[in-house]
Structures are given as C-alpha cells and as structure tokens.
Short mmCIF file of C-alpha atoms in Angstrom, two decimals:
data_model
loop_
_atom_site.label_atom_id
_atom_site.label_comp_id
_atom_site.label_asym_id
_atom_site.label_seq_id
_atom_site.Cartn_x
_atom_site.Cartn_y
_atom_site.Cartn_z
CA UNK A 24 -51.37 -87.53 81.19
CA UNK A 25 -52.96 -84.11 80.85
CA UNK A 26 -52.87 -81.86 78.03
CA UNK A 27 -50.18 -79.90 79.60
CA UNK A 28 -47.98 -82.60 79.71
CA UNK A 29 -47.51 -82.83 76.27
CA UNK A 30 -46.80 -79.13 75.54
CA UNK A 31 -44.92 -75.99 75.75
CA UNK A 32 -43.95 -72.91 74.82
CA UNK A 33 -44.01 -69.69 76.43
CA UNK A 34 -47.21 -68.09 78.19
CA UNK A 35 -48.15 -64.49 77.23
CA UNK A 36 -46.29 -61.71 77.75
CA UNK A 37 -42.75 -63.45 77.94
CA UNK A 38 -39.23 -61.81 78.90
CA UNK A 39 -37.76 -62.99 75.76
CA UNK A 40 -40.41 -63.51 72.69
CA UNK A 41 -39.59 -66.38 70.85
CA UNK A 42 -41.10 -66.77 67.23
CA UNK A 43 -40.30 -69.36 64.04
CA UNK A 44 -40.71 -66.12 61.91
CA UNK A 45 -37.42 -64.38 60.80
CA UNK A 46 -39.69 -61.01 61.59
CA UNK A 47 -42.73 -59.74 64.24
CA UNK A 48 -45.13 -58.11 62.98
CA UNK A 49 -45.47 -54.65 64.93
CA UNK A 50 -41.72 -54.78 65.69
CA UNK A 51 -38.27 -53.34 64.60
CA UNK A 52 -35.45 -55.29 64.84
CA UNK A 53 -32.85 -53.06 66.47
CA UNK A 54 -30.31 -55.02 66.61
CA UNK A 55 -28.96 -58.81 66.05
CA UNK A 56 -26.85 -60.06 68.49
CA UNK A 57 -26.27 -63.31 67.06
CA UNK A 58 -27.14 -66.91 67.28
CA UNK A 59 -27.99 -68.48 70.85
CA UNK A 60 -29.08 -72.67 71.75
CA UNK A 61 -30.10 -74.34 74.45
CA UNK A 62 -28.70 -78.04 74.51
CA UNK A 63 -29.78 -80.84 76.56
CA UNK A 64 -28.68 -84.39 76.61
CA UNK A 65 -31.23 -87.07 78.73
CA UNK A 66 -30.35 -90.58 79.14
CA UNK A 67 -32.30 -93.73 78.20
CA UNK A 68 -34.17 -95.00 80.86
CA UNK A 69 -33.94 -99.29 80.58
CA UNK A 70 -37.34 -99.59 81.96
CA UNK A 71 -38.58 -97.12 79.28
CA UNK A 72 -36.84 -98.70 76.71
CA UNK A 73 -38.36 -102.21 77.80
CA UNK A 74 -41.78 -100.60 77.96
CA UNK A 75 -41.61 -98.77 74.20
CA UNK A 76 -40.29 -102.61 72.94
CA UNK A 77 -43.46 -104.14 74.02
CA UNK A 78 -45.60 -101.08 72.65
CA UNK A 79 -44.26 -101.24 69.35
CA UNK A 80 -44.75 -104.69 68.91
CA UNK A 81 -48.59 -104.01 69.22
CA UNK A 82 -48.45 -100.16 68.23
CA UNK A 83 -49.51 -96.99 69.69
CA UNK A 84 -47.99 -93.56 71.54
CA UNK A 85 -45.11 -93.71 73.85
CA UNK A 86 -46.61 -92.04 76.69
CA UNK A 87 -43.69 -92.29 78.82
CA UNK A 88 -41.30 -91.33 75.81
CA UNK A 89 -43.42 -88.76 74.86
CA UNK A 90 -43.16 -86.69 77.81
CA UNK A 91 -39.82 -87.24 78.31
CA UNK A 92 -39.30 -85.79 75.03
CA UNK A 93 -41.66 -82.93 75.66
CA UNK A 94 -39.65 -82.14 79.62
CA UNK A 95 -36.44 -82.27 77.24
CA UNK A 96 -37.43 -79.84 74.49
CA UNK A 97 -38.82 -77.49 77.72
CA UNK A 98 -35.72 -77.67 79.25
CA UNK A 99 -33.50 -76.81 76.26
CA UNK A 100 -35.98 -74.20 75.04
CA UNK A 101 -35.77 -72.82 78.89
CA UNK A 102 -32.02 -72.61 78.28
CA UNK A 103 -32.29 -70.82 75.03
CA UNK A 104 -34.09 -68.29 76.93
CA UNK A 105 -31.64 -67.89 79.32
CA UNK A 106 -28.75 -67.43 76.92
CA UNK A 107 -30.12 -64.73 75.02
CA UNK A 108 -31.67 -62.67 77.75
CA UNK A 109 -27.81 -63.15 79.39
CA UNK A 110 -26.61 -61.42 75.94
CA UNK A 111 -29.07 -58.44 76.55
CA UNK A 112 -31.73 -60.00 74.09
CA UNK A 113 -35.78 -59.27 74.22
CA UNK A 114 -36.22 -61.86 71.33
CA UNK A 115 -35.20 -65.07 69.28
CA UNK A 116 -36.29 -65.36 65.72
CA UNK A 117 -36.12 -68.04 63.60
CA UNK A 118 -36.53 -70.73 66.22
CA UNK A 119 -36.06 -73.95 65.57
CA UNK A 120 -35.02 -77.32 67.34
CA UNK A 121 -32.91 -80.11 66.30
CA UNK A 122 -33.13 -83.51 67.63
CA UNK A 123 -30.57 -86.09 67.11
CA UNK A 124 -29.30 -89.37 68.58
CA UNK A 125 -26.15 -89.20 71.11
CA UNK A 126 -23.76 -92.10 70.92
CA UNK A 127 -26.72 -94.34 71.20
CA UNK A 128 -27.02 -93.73 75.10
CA UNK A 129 -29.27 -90.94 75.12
CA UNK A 130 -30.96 -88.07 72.87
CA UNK A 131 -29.43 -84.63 72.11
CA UNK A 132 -32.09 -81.88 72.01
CA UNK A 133 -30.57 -78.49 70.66
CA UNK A 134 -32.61 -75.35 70.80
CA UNK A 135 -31.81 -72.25 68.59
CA UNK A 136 -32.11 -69.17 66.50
CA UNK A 137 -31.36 -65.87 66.57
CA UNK A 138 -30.76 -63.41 69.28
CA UNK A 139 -32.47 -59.71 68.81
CA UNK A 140 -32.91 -56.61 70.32
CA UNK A 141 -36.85 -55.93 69.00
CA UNK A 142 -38.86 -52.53 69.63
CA UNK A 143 -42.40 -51.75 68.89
CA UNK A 144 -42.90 -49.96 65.87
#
C-alpha cells in the first residue's frame, strides 16, 4: 500500500475548513450553526477477519484492516463535510471522531464537531 492509502484529510484550500481547534487563527467566528456528523457503518469482511486471526497470532499491522478503517473514517469525514456545507457552513471546529463497535457485525465510525460560519479577520 502507498502512503496515501493510509491517510486523509482535506487538501488545501477546502470548501469547508475543518480543524481540532475550537478557534482559527486569522478568523472570526460569525456565527455557530450547531453540531454536524458524518456516520458510517462497514461490515466485517470473513476473509478479513480470517486473515487478521492468523496475523495476530504472529503479530504485526492489519494492512487490509487498516485501510478499511482509513476508506471508513474518509467516508464519514466526507459526509461531515457535506452536512455542514448543506447548513450554509464554511467550517467545523472541534473535530473529532468516534469509533465504536456495532452489534458485533461491523464498526460504527461517527464524524463530528461544530458547524461555523468563519470570516477572515
């Protein structure tokens, strides 16, 4: 796998700005529209699950659950996006993702912070 495989985020100059921070510096919070997520739910693949069992029992990364991990986070940080720009956002602060377990069939990946209106100072 390349390096892009097991990444994300946004590129530069992005629609929406997404930051961790709870401000940006050389911007004004206008206005806070509220709190947005992206949620995605993926499946366990059998053959995956099979290949991870082996791996463990001699140790290492989990390739294959690694970037299905990474295409999941992507896709529920994609929808995060989507939200908030829908809701007239330019920016999400305090972004954050949760990870959890789903009725032990597949993994939940949630997506979230807070929906803003920024302009440059």
């Amino acid at each position: 796998m390349g390096i892009d495989e097991y990444g994300g985020g946004q590129g530069p100059d992005p629609e929406v700005l997404v930051v961790t921070t709870n401000e940006v510096p050389g911007y004004h919070v206008r206005e806070v529209i509220g709190e947005v997520f992206g949620l995605t739910v993926r499946s366990r693949h059998v053959g995956s699950q099979i290949g991870a069992g082996l791996k463990s029992m001699v140790g290492g990364e989990l390739r294959g659950l690694t970037k299905t991990l990474v295409q999941t986070r992507n896709q529920a940080m994609e929808r995060l996006v989507e939200q908030a720009r829908s809701r007239g956002a330019n920016g999400i602060l305090a972004f954050r993702f949760d990870v959890t377990e789903a009725a032990d069939v597949g993994t939940e990946v949630c997506a979230y912070g807070t929906a803003v209106v920024l302009t440059r100072e």
